[in-house]
Coordinates of C-alpha atoms and ligand atoms in Angstrom, one line a residue:
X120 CA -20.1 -11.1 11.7
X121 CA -19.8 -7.4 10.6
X122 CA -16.3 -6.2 10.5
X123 CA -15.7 -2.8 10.3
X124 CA -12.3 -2.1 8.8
X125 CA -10.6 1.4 9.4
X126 CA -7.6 2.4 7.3
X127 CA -6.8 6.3 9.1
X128 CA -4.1 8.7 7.9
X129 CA -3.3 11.8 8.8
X130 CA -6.1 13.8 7.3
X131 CA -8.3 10.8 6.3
X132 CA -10.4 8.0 7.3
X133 CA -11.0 4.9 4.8
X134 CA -13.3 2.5 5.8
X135 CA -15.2 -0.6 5.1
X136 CA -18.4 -2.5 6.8
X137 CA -17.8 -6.3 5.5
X138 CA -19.9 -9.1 6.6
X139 CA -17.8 -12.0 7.6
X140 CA -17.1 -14.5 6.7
X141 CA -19.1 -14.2 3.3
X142 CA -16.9 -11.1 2.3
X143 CA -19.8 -8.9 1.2
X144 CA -19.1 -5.7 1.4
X145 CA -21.7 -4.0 3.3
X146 CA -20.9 -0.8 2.6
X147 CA -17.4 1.7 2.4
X148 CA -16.6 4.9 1.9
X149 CA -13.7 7.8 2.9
X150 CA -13.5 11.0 5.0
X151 CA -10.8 13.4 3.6
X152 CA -9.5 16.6 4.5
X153 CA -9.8 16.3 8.4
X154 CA -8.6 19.4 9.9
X155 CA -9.4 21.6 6.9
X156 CA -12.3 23.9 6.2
X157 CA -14.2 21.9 3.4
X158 CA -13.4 18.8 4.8
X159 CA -15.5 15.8 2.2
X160 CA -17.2 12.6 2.8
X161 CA -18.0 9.6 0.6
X162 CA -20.4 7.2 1.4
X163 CA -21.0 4.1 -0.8
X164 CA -24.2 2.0 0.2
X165 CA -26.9 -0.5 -1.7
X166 CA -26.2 0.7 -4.6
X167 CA -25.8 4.5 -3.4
X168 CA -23.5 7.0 -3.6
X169 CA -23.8 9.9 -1.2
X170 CA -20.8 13.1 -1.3
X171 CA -21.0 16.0 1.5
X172 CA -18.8 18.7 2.7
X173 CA -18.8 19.2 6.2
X174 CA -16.5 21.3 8.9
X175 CA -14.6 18.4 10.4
X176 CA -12.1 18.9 12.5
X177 CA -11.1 15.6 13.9
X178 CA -11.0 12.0 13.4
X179 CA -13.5 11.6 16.8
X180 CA -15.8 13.9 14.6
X181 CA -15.0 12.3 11.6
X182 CA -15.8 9.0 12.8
X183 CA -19.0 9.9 14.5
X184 CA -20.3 10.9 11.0
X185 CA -19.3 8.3 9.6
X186 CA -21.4 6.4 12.3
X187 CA -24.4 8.4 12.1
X188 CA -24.3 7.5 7.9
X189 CA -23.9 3.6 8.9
X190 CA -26.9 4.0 11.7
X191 CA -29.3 6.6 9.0
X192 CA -32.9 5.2 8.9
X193 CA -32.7 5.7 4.8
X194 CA -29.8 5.3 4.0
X195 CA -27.9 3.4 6.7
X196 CA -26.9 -0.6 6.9
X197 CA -27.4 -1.3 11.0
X198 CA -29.2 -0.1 13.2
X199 CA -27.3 -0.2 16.5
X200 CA -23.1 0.3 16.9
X201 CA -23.1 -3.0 19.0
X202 CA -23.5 -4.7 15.3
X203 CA -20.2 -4.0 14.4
X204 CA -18.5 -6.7 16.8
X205 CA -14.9 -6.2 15.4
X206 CA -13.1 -3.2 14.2
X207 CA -10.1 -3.7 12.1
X208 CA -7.0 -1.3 11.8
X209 CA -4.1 -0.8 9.4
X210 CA -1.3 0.3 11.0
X211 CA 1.6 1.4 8.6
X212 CA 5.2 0.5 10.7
X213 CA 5.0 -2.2 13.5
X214 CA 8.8 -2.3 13.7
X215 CA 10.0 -5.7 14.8
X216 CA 7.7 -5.7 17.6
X217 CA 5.0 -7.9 15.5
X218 CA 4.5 -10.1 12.9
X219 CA 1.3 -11.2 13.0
X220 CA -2.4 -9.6 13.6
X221 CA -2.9 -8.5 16.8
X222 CA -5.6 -7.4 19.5
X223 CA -5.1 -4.1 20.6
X224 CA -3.7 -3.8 24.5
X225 CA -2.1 -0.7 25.8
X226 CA 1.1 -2.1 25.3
X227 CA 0.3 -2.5 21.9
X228 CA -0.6 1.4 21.6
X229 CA 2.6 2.5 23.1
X230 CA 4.5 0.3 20.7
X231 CA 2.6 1.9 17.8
X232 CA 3.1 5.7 19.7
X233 CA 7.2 4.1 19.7
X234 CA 7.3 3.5 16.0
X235 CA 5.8 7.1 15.2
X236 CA 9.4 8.2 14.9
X237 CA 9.8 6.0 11.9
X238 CA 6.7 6.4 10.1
X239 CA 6.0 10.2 11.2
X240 CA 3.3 11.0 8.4
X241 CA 1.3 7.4 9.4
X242 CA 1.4 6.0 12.8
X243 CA 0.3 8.7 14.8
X244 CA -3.3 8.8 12.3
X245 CA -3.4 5.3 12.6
X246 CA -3.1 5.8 16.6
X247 CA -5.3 8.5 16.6
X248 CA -8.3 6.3 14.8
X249 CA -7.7 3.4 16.8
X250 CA -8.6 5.8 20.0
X251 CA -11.5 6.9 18.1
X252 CA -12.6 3.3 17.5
X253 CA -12.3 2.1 21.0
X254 CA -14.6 5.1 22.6
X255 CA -17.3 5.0 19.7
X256 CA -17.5 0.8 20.0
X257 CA -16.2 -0.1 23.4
X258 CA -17.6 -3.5 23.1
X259 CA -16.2 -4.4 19.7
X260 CA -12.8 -6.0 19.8
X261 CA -10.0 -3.9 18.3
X262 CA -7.5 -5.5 16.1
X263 CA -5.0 -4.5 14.3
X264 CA -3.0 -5.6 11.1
X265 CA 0.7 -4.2 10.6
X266 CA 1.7 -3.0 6.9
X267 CA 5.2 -5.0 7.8
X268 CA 4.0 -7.8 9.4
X269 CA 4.5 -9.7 6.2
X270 CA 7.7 -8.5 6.0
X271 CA 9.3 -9.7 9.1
X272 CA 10.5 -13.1 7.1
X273 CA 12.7 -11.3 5.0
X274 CA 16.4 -12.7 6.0
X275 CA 19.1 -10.7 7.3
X276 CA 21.0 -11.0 4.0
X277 CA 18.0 -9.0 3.0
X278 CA 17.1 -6.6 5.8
X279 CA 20.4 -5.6 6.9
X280 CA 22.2 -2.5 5.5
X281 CA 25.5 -2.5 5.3
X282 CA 26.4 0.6 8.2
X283 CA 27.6 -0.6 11.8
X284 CA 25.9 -3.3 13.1
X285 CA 25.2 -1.3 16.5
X286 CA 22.8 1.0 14.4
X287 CA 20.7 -1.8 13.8
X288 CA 21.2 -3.3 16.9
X289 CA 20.5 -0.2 19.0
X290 CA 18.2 1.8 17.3
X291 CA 16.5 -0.9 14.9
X292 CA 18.0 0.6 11.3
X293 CA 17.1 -2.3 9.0
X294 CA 14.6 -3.1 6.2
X295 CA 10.9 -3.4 7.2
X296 CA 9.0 -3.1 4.4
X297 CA 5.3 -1.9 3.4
X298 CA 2.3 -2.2 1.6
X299 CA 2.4 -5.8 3.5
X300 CA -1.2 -6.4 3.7
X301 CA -1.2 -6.0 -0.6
X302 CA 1.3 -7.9 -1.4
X303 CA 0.2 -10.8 0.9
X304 CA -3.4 -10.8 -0.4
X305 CA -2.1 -10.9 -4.0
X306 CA 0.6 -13.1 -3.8
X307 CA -1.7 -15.7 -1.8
X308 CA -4.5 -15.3 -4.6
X309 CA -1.2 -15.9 -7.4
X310 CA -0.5 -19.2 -5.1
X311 CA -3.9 -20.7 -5.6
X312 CA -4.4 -19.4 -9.0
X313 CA -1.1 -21.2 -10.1
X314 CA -2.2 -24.4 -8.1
X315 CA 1.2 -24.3 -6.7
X316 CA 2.8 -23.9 -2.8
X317 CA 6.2 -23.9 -3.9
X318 CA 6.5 -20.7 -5.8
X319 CA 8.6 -17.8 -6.8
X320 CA 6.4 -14.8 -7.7
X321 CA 7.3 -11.2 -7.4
X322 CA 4.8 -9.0 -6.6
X323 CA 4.4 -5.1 -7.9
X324 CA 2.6 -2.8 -6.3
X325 CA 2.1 0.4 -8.5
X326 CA 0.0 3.2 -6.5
X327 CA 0.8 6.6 -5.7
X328 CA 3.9 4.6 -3.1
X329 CA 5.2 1.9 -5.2
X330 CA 7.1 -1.0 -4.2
X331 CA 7.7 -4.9 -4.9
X332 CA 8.1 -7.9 -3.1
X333 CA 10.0 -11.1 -4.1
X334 CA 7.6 -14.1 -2.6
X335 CA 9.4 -17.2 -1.8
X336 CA 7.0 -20.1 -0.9
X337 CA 4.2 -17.5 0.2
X338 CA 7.0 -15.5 2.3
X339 CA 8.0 -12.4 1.3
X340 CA 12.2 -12.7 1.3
X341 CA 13.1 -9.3 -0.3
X342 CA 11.2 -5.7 -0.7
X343 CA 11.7 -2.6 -2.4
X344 CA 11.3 0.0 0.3
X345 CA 13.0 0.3 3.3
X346 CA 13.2 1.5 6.9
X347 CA 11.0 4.1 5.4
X348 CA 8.6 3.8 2.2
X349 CA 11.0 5.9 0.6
X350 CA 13.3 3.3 -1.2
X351 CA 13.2 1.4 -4.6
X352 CA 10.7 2.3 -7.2
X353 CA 10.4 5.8 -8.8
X354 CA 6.7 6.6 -7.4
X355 CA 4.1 9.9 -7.9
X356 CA 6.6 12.2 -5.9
X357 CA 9.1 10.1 -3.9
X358 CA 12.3 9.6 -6.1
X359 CA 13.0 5.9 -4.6
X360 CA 16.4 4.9 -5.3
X361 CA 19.3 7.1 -5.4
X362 CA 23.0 7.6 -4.4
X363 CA 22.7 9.2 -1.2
X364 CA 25.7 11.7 -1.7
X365 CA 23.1 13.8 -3.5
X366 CA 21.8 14.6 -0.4
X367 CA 25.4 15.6 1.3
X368 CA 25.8 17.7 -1.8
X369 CA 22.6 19.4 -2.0
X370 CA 23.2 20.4 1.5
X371 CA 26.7 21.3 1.5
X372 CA 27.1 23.2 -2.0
X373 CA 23.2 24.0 -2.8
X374 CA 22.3 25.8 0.2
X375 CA 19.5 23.3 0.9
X376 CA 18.7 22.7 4.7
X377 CA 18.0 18.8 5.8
X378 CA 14.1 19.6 5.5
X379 CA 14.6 21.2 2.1
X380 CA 16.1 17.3 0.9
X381 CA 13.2 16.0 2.8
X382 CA 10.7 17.7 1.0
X383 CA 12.3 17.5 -2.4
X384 CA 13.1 13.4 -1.8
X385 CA 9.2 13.1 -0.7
X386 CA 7.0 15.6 -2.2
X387 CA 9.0 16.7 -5.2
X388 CA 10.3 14.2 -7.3
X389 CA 9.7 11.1 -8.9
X390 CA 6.9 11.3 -11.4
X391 CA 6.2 14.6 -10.4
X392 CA 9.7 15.6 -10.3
X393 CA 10.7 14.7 -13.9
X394 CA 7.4 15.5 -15.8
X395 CA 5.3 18.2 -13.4
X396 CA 2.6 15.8 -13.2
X397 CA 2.0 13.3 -10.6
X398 CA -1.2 11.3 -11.7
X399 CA 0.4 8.5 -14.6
X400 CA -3.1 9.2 -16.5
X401 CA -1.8 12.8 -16.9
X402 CA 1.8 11.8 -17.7
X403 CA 0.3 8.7 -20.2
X404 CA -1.5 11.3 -22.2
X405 CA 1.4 13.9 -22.7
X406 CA 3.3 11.1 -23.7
X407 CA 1.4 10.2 -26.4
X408 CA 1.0 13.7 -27.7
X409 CA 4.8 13.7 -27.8
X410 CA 6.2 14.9 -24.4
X411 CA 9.7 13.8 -24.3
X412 CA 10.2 14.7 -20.4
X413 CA 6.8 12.3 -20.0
X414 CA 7.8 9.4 -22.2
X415 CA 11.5 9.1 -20.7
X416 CA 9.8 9.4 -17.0
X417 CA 7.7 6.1 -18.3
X418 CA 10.8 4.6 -19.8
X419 CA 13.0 5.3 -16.2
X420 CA 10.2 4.2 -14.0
X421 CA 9.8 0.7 -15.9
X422 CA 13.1 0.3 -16.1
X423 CA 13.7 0.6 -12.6
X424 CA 10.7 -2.2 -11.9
X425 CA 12.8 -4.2 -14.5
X426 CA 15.9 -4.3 -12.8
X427 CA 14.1 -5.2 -9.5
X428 CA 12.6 -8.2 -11.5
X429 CA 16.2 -9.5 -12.1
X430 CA 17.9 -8.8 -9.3
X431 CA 14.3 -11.3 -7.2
X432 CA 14.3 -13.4 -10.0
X433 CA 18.1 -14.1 -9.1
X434 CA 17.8 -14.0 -5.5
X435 CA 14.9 -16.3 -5.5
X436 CA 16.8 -18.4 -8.3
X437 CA 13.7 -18.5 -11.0
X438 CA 10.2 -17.3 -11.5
X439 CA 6.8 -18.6 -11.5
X440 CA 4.7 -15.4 -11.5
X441 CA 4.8 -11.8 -11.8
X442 CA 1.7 -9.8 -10.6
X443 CA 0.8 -6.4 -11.3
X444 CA -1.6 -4.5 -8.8
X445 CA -2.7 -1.3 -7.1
X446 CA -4.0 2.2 -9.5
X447 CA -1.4 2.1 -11.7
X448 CA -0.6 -1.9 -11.9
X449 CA -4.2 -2.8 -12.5
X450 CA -5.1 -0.1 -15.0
X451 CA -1.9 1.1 -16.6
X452 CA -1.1 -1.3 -20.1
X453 CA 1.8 1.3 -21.4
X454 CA 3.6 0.8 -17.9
X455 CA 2.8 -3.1 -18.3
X456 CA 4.3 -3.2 -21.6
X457 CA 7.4 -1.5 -21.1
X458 CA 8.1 -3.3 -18.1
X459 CA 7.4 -6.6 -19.7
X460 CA 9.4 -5.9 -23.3
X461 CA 12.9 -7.5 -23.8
X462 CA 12.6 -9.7 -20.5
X463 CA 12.6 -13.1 -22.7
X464 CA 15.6 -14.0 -21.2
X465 CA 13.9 -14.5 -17.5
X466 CA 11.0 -16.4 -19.9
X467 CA 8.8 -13.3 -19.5
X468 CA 6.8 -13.0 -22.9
X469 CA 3.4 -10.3 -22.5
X470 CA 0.7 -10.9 -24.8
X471 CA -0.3 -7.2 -25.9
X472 CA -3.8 -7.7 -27.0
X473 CA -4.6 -9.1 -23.7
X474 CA -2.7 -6.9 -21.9
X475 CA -5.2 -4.5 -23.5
X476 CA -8.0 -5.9 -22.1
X477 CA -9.7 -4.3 -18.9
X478 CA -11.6 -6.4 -16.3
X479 CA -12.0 -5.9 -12.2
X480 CA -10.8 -10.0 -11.7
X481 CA -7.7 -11.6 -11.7
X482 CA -6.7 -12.0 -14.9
X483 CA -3.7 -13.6 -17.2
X484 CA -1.4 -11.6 -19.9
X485 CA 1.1 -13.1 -20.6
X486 CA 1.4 -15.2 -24.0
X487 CA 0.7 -18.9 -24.1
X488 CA 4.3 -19.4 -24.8
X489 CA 5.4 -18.2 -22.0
X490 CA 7.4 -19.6 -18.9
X491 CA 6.7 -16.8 -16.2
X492 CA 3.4 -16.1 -15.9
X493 CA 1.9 -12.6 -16.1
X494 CA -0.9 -11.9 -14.0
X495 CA -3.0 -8.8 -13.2
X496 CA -4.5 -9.1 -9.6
X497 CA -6.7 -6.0 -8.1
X498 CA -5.2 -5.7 -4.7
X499 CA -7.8 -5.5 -1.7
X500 CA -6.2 -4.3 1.3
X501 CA -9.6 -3.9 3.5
X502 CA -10.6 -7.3 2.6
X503 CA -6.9 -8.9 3.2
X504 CA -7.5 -7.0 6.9
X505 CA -10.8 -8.0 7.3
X506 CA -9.6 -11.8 7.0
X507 CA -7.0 -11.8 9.6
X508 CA -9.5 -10.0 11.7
X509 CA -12.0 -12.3 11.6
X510 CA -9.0 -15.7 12.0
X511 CA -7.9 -14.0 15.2
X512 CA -10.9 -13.7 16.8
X513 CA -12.5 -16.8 15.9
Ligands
ADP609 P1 -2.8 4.8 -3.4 O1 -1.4 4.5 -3.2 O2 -3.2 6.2 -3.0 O3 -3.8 3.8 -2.8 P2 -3.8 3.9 -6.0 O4 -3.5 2.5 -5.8 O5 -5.2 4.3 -6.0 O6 -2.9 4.8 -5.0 O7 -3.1 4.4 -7.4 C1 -3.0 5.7 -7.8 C2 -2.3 5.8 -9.1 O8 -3.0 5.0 -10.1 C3 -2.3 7.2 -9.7 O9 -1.0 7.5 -10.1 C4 -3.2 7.1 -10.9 O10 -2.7 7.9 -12.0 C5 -3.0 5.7 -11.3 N1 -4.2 5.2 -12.1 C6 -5.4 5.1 -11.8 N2 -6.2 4.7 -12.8 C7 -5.4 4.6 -13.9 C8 -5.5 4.3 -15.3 N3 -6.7 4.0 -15.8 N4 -4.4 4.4 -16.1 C9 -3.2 4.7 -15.6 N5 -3.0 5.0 -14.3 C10 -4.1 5.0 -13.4

């Protein structure tokens, strides 16, 4: 069965053709820049690896190429649209309206349209390909997979904040939690690779959003972000954690406006904020040639996944397994490291030569010796969609 998965944001289109249930990947590529005047398309197929610029103004028109690519005599993989039989979606916030995979129904689409207000800069692209989807392949079935599906076992101990309980009653302020479908695909790959159902792993997902997840017997039970993916981790430009008085006092003795935080909070800080560069490779680099702003930013943002470690290693009372994934997880040793140094006392003990090592599979770090496991897993959202997909419709 081809499965074609579609991960659409607000000026992009990811996507994914996977045969299922073998997993091949058929082929994949991305549409970027929708809207814009040199908007680019990469198309990855047998082995090729096609790049165009094109005036793209929409996702309908940006899904249409990437159609005519899949259906191109030379260098296309089918050769009719009714071949694709299921279309998979990620959708970023599914509030508390679902927890598990679902087919799309109009009811579903107003819920999605409902939870725009919390996730302003993702639902309405996901919404917007999913409309797309349904015109261009009326007779595949639509399905969709929620970013905090995975998310909705986390206890109320957990999700609650502590303001009046009418805000959370009323207007749904709570924990919900992202980058579900990541943390689920590694966290179920760390449960067969430790042989073990009864586990306590945390999960860190390093990318351009950050964010970690304390597993509890495959359930996710706590997670760093929150009713937006704006809390926890220091990530490329959000600042994650900090004492939210900042924001009464940038507003009422800075002169900043509410959008002025926003933008700061969002697109300003974090990596980018303390060192001027947002891509770690960047930051990495001027560290090693003696930046101090860019070795303290390293030093703050691995101490901050530290402190997360023991505060789920305690609220999951011990640790099997810690899992590093996404850009920065799989790739980055130095942020490994410096997370990993001085945790003995939670039995955390990194190997550094094979923490050196690079490889695209699973693989283990941590030193023989060691209690906790340490394992690098790349993450595969498409594929982790792609599976549901194909459970719910078989
Ligand atoms: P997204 O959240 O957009 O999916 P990714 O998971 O692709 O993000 O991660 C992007 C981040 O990964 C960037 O900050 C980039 O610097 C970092 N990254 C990618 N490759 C490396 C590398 N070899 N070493 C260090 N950081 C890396």
């Amino acid at each position: 069965m081809k499965i074609l998965i579609i991960n659409s944001g607000s000026s992009s289109i990811k996507f994914q053709l996977m045969d299922m249930p073998s997993e091949k990947l058929i082929c994949s590529g991305l549409v970027e820049r929708i809207g814009y005047k040199n908007a680019t398309i990469n198309y990855k197929a047998n082995g090729e690896n096609l790049e165009q610029t094109h005036n793209i103004e929409s996702h309908k028109q940006g899904l249409k190429r990437v159609v005519e690519l899949l259906l191109d005599p030379e260098i296309g993989v089918i050769t009719h649209t009714n071949e694709i039989e299921v279309v998979g979606h990620r959708v970023v916030h599914g509030g508390n309206s679902f927890s598990d995979t679902t087919l799309i129904t109009s009811e579903v689409k107003e819920k999605i349209q409902e939870y725009a207000a919390l996730a302003p800069l993702h639902n309405p692209g996901n919404l917007e390909g999913i409309l797309v989807a349904e015109e261009i392949f009326p007779l595949a079935k639509q399905v969709v997979v929620f970013d905090t599906a995975f998310h909705q076992t986390i206890p109320a101990k957990a999700k609650r904040y502590a303001i009046p309980t009418s805000l959370y009653e009323e207007h749904g302020i709570q924990v919900y939690g992202f980058h579900g479908t990541s943390h689920q695909y590694v966290s179920e790959k760390a449960i067969a690779y430790l042989g073990k159902e009864n586990s306590k792993i945390i999960t860190i997902h390093l990318g351009n959003g950050c964010s970690m997840t304390a597993v509890l017997d495959g359930k996710s039970i706590d997670h760093s972000l929150g009713f937006t993916p704006s809390n926890g981790l220091i990530m490329g430009t959000r600042s994650g954690d900090i004492d939210h008085a900042i924001i009464f006092h940038l507003v009422n003795n800075l002169d900043y406006t509410l959008d002025d935080v926003k933008t700061l909070l969002t697109n300003q800080s974090g990596m980018l904020g303390l060192t001027g560069h947002m891509d770690l490779r960047d930051i990495q680099v001027e560290a090693e040639n003696g930046n101090k702003d860019c070795q303290l930013a390293l030093t703050m943002n691995a101490y901050r996944i530290k402190k997360y470690i023991g505060s789920y290693a305690a609220a999951m009372n011990g640790l099997d397994a810690i899992v590093f994934t996404a850009g920065i997880g799989e790739n980055s040793s130095v942020i490994r490291q410096l997370v990993c140094e001085d945790l003995e006392v939670f039995g955390i003990h990194l190997d550094n030569t094979k923490n050196e090592k690079r490889s695209g599979d699973l693989r283990e770090i941590n030193a023989d010796a060691s209690k906790v496991k340490i394992l690098v897993i790349p993450t595969n959202e498409e594929l982790e969609i792609a599976k549901q997909a194909f459970e719910l419709v078989n």
